[in-house]
mmCIF file of C-alpha atoms in Angstrom:
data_model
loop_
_atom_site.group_PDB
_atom_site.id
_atom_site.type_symbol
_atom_site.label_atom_id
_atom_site.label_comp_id
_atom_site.label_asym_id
_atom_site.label_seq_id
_atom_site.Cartn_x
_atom_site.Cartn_y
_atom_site.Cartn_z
ATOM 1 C CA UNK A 1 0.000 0.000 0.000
ATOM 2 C CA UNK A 2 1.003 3.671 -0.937
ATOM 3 C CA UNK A 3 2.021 5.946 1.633
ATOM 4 C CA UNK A 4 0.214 9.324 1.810
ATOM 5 C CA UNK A 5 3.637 10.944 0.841
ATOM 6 C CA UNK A 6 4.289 8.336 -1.959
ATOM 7 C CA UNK A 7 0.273 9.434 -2.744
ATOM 8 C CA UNK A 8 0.725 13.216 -2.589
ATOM 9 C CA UNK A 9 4.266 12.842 -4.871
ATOM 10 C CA UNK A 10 2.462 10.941 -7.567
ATOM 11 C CA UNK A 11 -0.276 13.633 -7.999
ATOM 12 C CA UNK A 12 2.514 16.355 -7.515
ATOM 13 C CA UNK A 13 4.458 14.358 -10.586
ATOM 14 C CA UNK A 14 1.775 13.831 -12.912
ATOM 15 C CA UNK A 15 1.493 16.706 -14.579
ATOM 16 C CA UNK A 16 5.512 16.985 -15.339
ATOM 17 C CA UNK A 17 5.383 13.439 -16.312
ATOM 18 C CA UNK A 18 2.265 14.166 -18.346
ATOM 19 C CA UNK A 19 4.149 17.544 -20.374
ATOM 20 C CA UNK A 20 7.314 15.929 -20.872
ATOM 21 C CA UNK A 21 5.186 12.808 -22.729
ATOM 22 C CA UNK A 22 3.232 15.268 -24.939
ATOM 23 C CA UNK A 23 6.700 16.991 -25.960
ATOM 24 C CA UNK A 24 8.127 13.517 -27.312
ATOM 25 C CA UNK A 25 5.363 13.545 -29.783
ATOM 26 C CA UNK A 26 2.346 11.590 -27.431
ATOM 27 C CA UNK A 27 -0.835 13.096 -28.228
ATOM 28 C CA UNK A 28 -2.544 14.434 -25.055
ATOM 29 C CA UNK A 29 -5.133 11.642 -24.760
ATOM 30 C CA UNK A 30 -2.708 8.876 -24.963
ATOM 31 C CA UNK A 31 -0.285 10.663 -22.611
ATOM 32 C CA UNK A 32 -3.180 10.688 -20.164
ATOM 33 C CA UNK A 33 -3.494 6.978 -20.480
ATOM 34 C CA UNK A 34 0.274 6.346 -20.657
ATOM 35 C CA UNK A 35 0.397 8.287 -17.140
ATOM 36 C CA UNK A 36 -2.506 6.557 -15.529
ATOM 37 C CA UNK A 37 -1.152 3.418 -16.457
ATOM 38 C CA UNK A 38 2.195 4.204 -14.876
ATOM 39 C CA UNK A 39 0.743 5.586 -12.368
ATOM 40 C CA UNK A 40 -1.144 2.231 -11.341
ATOM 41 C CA UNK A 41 1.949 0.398 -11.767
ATOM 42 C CA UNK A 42 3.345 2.723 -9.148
ATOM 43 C CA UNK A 43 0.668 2.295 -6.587
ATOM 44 C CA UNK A 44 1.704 -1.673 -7.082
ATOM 45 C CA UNK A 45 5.660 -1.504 -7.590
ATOM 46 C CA UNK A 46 6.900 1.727 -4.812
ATOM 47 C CA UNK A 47 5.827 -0.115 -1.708
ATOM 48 C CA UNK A 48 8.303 -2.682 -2.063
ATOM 49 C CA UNK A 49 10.988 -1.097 -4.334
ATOM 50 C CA UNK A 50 10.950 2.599 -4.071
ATOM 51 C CA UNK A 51 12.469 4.075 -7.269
ATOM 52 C CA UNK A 52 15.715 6.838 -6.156
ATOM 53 C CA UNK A 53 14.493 9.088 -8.820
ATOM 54 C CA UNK A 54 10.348 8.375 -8.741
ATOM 55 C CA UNK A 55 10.079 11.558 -11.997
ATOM 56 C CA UNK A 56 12.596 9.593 -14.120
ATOM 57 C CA UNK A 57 10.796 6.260 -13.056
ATOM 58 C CA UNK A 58 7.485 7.319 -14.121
ATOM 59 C CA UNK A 59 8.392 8.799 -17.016
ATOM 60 C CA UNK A 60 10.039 5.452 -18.094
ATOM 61 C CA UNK A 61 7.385 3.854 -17.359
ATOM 62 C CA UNK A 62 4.857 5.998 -18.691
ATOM 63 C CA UNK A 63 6.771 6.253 -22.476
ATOM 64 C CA UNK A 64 6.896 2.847 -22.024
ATOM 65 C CA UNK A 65 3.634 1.972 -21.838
ATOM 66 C CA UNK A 66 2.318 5.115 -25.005
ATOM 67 C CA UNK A 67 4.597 3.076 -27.362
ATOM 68 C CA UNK A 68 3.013 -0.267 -26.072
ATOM 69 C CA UNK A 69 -0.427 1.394 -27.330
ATOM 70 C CA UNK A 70 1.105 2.979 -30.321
ATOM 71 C CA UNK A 71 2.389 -0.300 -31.009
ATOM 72 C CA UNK A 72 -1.285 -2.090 -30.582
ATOM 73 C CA UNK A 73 -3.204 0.499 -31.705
ATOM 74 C CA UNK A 74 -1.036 0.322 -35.416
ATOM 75 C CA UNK A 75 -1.246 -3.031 -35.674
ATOM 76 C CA UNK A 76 -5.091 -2.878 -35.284
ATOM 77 C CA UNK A 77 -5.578 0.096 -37.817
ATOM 78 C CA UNK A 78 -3.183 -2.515 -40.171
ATOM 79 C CA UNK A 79 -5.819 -5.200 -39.784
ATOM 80 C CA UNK A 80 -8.760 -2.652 -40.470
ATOM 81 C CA UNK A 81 -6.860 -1.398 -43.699
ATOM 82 C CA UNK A 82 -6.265 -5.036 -44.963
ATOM 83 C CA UNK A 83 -10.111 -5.679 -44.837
ATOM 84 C CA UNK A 84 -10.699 -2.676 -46.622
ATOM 85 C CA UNK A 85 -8.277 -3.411 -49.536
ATOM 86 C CA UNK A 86 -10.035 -6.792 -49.940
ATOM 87 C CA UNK A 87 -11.860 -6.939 -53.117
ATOM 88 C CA UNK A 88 -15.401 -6.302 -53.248
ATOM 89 C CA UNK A 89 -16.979 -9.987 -53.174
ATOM 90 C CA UNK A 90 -18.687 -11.523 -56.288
ATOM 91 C CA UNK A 91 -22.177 -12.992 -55.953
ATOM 92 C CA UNK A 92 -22.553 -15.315 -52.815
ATOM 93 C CA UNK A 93 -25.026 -17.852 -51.974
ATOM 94 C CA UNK A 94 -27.865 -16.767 -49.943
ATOM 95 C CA UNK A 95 -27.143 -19.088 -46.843
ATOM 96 C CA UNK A 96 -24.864 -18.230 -43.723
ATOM 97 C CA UNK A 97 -23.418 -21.231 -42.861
ATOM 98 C CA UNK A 98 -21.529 -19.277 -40.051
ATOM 99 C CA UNK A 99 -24.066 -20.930 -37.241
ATOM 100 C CA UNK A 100 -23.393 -24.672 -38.707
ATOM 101 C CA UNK A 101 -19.731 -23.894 -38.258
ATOM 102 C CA UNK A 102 -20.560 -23.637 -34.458
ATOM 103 C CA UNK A 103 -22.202 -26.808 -34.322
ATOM 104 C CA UNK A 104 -19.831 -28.305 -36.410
ATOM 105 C CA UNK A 105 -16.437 -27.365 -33.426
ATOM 106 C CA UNK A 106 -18.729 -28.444 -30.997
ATOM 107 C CA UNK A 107 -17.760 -31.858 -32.368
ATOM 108 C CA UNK A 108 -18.765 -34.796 -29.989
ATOM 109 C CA UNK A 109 -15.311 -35.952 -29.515
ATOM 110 C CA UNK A 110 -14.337 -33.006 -27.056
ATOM 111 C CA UNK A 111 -15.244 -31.920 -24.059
ATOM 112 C CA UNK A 112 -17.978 -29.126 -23.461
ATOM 113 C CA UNK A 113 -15.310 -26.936 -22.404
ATOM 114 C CA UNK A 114 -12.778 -28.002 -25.220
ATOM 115 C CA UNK A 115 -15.436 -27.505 -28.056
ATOM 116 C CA UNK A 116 -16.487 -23.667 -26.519
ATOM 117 C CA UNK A 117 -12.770 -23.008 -26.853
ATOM 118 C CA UNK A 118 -12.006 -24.407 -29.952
ATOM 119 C CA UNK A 119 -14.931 -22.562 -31.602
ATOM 120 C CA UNK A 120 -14.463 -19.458 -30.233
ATOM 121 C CA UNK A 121 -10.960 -19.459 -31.361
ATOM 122 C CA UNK A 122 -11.527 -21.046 -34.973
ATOM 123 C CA UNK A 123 -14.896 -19.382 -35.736
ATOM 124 C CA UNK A 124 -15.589 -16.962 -33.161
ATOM 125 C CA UNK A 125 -12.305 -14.505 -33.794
ATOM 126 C CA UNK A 126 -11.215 -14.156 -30.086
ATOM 127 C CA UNK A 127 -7.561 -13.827 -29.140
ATOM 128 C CA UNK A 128 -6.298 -17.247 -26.855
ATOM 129 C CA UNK A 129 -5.725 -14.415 -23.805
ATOM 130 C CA UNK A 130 -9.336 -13.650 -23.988
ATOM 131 C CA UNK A 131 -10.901 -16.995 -24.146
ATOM 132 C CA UNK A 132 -8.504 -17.701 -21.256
ATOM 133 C CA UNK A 133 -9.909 -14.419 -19.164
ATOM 134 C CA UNK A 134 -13.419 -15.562 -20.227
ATOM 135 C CA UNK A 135 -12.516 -19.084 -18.345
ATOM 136 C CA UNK A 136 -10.766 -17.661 -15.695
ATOM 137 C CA UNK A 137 -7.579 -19.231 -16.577
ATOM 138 C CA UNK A 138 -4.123 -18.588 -17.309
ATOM 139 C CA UNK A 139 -3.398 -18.043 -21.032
ATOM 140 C CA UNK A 140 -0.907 -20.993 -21.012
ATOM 141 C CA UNK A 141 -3.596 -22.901 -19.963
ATOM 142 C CA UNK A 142 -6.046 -22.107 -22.594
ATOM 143 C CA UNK A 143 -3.349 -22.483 -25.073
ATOM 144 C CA UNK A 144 -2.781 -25.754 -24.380
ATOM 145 C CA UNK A 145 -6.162 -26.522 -24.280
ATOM 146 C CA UNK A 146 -7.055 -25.353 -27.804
ATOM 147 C CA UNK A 147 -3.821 -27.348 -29.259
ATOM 148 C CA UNK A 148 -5.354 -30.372 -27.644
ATOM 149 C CA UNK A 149 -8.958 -29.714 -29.243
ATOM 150 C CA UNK A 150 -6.920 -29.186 -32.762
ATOM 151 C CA UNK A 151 -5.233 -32.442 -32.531
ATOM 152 C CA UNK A 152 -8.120 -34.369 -31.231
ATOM 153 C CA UNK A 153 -10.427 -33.092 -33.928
ATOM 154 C CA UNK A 154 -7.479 -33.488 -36.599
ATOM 155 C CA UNK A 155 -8.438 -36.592 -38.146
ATOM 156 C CA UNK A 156 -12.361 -36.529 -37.455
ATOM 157 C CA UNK A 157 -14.957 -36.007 -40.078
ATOM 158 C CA UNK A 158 -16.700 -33.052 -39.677
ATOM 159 C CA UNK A 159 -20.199 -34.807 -39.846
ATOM 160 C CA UNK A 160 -21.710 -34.562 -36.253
ATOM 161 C CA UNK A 161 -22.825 -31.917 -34.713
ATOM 162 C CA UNK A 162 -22.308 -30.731 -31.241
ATOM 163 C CA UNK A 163 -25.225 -30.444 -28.412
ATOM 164 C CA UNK A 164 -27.155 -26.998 -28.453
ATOM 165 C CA UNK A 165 -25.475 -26.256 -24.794
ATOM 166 C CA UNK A 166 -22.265 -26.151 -25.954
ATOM 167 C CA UNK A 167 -23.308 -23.709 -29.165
ATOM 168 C CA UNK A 168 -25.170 -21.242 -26.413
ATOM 169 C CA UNK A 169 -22.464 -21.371 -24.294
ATOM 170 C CA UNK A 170 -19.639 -19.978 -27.318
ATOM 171 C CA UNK A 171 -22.342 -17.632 -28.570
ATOM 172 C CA UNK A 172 -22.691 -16.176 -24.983
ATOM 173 C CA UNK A 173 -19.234 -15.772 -24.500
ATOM 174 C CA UNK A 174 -18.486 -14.157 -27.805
ATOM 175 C CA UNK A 175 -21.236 -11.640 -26.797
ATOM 176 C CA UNK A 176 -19.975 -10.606 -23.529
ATOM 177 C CA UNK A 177 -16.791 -10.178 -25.826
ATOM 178 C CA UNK A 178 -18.519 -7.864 -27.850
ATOM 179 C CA UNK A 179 -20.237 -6.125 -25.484
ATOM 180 C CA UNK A 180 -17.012 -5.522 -23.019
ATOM 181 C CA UNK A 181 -16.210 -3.200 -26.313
ATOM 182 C CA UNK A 182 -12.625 -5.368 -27.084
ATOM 183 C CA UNK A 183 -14.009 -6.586 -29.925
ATOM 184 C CA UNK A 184 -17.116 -5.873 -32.044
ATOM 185 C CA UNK A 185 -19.366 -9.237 -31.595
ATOM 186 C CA UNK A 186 -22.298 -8.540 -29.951
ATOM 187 C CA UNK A 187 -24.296 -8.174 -32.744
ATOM 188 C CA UNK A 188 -23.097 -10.707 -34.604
ATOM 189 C CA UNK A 189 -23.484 -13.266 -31.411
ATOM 190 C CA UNK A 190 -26.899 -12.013 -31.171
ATOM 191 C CA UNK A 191 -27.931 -12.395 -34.806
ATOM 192 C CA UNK A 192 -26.877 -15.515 -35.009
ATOM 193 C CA UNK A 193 -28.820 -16.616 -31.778
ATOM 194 C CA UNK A 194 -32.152 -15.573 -33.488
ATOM 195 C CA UNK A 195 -31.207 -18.003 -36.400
ATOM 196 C CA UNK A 196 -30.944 -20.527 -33.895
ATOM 197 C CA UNK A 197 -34.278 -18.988 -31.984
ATOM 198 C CA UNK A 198 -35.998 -18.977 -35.362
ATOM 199 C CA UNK A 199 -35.040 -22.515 -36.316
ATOM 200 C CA UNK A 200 -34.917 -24.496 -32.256
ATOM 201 C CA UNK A 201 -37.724 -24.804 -29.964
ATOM 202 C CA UNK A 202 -35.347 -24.841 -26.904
ATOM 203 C CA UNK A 203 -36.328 -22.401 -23.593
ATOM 204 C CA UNK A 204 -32.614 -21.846 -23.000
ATOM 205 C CA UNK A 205 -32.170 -20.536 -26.910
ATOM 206 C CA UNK A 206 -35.345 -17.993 -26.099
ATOM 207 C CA UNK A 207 -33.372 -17.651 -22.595
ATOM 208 C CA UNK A 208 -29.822 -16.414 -24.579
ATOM 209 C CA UNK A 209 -31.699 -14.270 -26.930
ATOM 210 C CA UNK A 210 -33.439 -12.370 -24.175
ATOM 211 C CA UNK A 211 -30.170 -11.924 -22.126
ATOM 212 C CA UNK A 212 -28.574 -10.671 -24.974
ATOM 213 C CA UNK A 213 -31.288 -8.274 -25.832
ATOM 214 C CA UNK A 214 -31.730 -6.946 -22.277
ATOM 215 C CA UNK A 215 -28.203 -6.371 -21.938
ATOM 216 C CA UNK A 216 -27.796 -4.805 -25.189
ATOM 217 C CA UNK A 217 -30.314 -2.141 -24.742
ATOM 218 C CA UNK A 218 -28.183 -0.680 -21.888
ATOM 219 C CA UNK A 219 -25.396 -0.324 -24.385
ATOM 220 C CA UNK A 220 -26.213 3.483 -25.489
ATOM 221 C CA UNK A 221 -25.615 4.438 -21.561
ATOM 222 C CA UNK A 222 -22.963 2.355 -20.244
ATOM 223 C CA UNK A 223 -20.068 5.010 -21.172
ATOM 224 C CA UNK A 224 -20.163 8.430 -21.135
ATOM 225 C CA UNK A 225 -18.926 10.754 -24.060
ATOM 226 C CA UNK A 226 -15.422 10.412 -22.724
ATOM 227 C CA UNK A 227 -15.047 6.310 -22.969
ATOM 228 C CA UNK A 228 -15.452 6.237 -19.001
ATOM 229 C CA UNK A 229 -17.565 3.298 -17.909
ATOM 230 C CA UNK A 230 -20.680 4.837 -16.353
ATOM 231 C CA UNK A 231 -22.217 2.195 -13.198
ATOM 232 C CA UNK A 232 -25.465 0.694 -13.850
ATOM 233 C CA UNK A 233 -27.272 3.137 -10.910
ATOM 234 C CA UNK A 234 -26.129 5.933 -12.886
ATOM 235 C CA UNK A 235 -26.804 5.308 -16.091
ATOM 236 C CA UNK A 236 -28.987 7.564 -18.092
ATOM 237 C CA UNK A 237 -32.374 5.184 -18.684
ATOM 238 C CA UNK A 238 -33.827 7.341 -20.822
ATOM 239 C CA UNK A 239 -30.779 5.944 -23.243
ATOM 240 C CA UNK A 240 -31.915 2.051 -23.054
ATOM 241 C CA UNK A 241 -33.862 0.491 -26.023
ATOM 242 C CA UNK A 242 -37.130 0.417 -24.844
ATOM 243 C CA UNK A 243 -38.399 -1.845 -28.039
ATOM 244 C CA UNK A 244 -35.147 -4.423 -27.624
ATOM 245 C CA UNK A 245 -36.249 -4.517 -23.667
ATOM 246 C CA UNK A 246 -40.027 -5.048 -24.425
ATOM 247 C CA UNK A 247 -38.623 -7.491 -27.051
ATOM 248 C CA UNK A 248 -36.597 -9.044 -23.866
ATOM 249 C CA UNK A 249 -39.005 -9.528 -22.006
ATOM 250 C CA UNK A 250 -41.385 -11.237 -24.082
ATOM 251 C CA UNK A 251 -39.003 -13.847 -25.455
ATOM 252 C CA UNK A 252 -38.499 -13.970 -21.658
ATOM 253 C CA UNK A 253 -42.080 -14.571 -20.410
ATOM 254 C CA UNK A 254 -43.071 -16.840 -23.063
ATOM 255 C CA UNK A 255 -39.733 -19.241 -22.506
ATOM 256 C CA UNK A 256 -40.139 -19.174 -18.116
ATOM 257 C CA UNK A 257 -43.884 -19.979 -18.886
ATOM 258 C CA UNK A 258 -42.860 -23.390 -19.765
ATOM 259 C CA UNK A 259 -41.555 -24.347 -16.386
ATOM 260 C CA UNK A 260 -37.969 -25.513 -18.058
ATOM 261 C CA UNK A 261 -35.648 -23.093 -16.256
ATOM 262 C CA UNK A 262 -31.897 -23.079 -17.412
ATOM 263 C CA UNK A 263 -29.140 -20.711 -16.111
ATOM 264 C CA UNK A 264 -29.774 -17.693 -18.998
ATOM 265 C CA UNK A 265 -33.121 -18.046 -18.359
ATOM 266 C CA UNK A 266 -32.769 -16.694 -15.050
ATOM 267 C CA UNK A 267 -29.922 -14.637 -15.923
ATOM 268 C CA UNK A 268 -32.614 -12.928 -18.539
ATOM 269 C CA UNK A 269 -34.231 -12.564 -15.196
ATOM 270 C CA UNK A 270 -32.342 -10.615 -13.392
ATOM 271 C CA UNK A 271 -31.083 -8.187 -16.298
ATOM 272 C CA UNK A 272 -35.218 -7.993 -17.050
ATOM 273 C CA UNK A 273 -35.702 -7.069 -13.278
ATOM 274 C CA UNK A 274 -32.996 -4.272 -13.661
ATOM 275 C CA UNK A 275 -35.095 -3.048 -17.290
ATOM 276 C CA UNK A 276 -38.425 -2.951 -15.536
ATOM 277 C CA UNK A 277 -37.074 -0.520 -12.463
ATOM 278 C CA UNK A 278 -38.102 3.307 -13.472
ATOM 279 C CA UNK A 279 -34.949 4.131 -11.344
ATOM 280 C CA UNK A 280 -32.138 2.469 -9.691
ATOM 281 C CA UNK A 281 -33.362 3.127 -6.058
ATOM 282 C CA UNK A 282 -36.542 1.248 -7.067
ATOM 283 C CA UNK A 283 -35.276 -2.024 -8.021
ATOM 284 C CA UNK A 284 -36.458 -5.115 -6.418
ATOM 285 C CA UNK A 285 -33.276 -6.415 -5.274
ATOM 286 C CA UNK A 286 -34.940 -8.807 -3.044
ATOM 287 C CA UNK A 287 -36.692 -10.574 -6.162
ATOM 288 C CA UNK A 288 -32.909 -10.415 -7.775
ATOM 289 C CA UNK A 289 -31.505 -12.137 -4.456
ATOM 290 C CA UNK A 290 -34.266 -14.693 -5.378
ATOM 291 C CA UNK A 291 -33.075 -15.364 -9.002
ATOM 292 C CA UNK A 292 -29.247 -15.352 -7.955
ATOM 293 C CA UNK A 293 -30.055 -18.153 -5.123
ATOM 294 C CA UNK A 294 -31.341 -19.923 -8.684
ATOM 295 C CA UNK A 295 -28.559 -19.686 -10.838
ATOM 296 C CA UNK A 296 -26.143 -20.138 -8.098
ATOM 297 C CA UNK A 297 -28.207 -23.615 -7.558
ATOM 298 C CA UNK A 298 -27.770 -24.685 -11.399
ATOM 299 C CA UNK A 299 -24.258 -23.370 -12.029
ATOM 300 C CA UNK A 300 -22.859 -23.698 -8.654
ATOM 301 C CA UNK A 301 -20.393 -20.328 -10.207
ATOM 302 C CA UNK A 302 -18.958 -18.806 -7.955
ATOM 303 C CA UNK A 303 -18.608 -15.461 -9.934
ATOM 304 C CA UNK A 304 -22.600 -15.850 -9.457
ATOM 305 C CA UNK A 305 -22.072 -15.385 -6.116
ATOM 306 C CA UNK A 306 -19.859 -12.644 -5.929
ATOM 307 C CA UNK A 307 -22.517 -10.476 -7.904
ATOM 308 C CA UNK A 308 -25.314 -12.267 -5.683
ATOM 309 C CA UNK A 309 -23.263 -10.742 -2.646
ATOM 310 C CA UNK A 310 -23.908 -7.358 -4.175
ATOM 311 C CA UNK A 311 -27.305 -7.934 -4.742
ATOM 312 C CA UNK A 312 -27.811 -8.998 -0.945
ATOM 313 C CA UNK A 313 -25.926 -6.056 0.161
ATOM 314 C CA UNK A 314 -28.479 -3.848 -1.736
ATOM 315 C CA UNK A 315 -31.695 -5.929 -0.290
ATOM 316 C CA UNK A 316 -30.186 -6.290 3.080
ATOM 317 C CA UNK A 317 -27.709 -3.693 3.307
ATOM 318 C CA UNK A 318 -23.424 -3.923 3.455
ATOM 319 C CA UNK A 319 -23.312 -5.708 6.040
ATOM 320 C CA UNK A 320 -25.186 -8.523 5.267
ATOM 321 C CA UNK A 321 -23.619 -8.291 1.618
ATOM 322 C CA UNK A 322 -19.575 -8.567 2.986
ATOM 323 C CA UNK A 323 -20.936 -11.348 4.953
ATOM 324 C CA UNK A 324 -21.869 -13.229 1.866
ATOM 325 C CA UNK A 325 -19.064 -11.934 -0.155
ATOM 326 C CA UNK A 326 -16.869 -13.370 2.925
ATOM 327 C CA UNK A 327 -17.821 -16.663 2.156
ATOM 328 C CA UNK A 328 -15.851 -16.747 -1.117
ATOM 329 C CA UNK A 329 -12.333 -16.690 -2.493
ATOM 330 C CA UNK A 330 -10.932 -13.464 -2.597
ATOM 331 C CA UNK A 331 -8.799 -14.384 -5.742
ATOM 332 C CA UNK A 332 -11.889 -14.100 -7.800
ATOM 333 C CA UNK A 333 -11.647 -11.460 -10.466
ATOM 334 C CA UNK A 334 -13.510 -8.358 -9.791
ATOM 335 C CA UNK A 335 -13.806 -9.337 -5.652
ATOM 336 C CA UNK A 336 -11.427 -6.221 -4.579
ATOM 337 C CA UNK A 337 -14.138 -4.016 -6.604
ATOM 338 C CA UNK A 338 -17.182 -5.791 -4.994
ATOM 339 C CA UNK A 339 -15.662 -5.349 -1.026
ATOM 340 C CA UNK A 340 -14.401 -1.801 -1.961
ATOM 341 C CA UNK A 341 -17.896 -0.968 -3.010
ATOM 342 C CA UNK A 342 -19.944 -2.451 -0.083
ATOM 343 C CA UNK A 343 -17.571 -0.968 2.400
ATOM 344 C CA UNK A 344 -18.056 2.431 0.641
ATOM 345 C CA UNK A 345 -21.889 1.646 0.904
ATOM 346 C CA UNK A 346 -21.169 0.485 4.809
ATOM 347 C CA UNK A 347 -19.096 3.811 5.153
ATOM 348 C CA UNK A 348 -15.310 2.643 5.905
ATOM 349 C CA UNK A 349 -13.975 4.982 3.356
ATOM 350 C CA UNK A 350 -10.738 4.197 3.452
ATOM 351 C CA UNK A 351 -10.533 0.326 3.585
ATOM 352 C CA UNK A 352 -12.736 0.975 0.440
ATOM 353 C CA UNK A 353 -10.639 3.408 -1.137
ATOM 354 C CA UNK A 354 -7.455 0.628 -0.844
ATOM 355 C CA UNK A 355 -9.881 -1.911 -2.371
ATOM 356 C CA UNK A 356 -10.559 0.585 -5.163
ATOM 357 C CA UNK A 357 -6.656 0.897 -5.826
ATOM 358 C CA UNK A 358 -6.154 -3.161 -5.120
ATOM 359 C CA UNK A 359 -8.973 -3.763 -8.149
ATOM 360 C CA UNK A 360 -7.673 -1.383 -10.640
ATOM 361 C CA UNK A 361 -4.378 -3.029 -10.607
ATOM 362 C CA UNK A 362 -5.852 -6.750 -11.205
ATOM 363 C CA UNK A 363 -8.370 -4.720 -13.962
ATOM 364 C CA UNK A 364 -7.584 -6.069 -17.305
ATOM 365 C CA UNK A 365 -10.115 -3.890 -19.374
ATOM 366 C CA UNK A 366 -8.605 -0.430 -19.620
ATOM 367 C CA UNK A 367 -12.288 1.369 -18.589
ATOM 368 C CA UNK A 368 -13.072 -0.638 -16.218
ATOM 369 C CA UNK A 369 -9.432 0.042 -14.791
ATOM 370 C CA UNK A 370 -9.890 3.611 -14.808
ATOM 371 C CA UNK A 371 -12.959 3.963 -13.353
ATOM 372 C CA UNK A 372 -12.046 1.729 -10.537
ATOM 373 C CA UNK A 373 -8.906 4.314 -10.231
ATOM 374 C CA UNK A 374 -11.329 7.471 -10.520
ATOM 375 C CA UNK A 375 -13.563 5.557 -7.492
ATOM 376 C CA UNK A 376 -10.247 5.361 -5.297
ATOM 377 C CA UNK A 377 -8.834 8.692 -5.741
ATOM 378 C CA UNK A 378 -12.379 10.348 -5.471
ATOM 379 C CA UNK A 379 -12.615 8.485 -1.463
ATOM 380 C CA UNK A 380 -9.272 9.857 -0.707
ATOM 381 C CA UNK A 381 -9.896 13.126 -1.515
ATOM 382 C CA UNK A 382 -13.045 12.653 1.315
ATOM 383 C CA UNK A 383 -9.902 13.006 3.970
#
């Protein structure tokens, strides 16, 4: 943990470390990200290894890291110029095989978890590092896990088709995916899951499809004009899709009616439950408890319930909600943001504001890290 002095010297260097970045040619929006990053990695690094010159340090770091995005951020305006110097395509055939590809990795020789990796990697587009962050696993892991599907599937013929759980589980990945803003699939992963609606009478396809709609009508409101992630409570509802939530929620009703509940199902649930509330302070977190004690029963997940340990807190108050949250393993992504928010609701301001800090630096997505960075530096500046 930072001292205050190491605390007050960072924010005393940033704005040095900040000019001398934009004089080497950084443009003042990715200096500002350069110097947050460097800035995190300080908050993680000084405790143990203080740096004898912290300005020269940071600004190290902080070039470091702008030509690390320069780098990425070229390579990704390379791949969007190849596509557009592709030749315009001749006639094609009318039908998208792109769903029977799914079924087709979901071959019956692997495993569920095998065949959801495999596709997403073969059809779905994804990067190994973020089917591995998807699984909760290292990226070694998932590496060898996908070079084990490829060899097992190596001399098969292609003629069976995998189960319809293991296709809804790939499609909801590459939709969260999408929707997380790395990489463009949510509409894709949801058009292809009304192919299967349209062609499967299966309550967890309906299930999916709602889920994804309900979730995607939030989409307008979940950043602000900036990029900054902007929390569920205080998002703008006059920005969700009321027609894809009505949508929702009839796909929804029609598919619980028939008694044949499956984890999206009540996931659909809970995200419809969040739609129906006119504001956040009227949601019926008890009724969300409710569906979380559900799909904690037919996943057994426990990243189920860390977010049902939020939802008690809300119902029940903090308390109640660390006592839940105390139950589980505090290596699970995203628990440091979940205790530093129900201590901030429970009004230790400064355990939360190290639990802030403590999340941002395990925080893979970049918005998501500097919001949780914004949340701890706006509780420290309360003493």
């Amino acid at each position: 943990m930072t001292t205050e002095l190491d605390e007050a010297l960072l924010r005393s260097l940033t704005p040095n470390v900040l000019g001398i970045l934009v004089r080497r040619g950084a443009g003042f929006a990715s200096a500002e990200d350069a110097v947050q990053e460097a800035l995190i990695e300080a908050v993680r690094v000084w405790p143990g290894d203080r740096p004898k010159d912290p300005k020269g340090w940071l600004v190290t770091v902080a070039w470091r890291k702008f030509l690390d995005m320069a780098k990425s951020d070229a390579a990704r305006r390379r791949r969007e110029d190849l596509v557009d110097e592709e030749p315009a395509p001749g006639p094609t055939p009318a039908v998208d095989d792109t769903l029977q590809l799914y079924f087709l990795c979901a071959h019956p020789s692997l495993t569920p978890s095998s065949a959801v990796a495999l596709t997403l990697r073969a059809v779905g587009g994804l990067t190994t590092r973020q089917i591995a962050q998807a699984y909760l696993v290292p990226e070694a892991t998932m590496a060898q896990r996908i070079s084990r599907a490829k060899r097992t599937v190596s001399g098969v013929r292609f003629d069976q088709a995998g189960d319809v759980a293991t296709v809804l589980r790939v499609l909801y990945l590459v939709f969260n995916e999408g929707y997380s803003g790395d990489v463009d699939l949510a509409a894709e992963a949801i058009r292809l899951t009304r192919r299967l609606f349209a062609s499967i009478d299966h309550p967890e396809v309906a299930g999916l499809l709602a889920l994804m709609l309900l979730h995607h009508a939030r989409r307008a409101a979940r950043t602000a004009a900036d990029g900054a992630l902007v929390p569920l409570a205080d998002q703008d509802r006059g920005q969700w899709d009321k027609r894809l939530i009505a949508e929702g929620v009839e796909i929804l009703q029609a598919a619980l009616a028939r008694d044949r509940l499956g984890e999206f199902q009540a996931q659909a649930a809970i995200a419809a439950l969040h739609a129906d509330a006119p504001t956040a302070a009227e949601t019926d977190w008890a009724q969300i408890v409710e569906w979380y004690d559900e799909l904690a029963r037919l996943t057994g997940s426990p990243v189920v319930r860390l977010n049902r340990a939020v939802a008690v807190g809300e119902a029940d108050g903090p308390r109640a909600g660390l006592a839940a949250l105390a139950e589980l393993d505090d290596s699970l992504p995203r628990y440091a943001a979940v205790a530093a928010y129900l201590h901030e609701r429970d009004g230790d301001l400064v355990t939360a504001a190290r639990l802030y800090g403590e999340a941002a630096g395990k925080a893979a997505d970049p918005a998501e890290r500097a919001h949780l960075t914004r949340q701890a530096a706006r509780l420290s500046s309360c003493w």
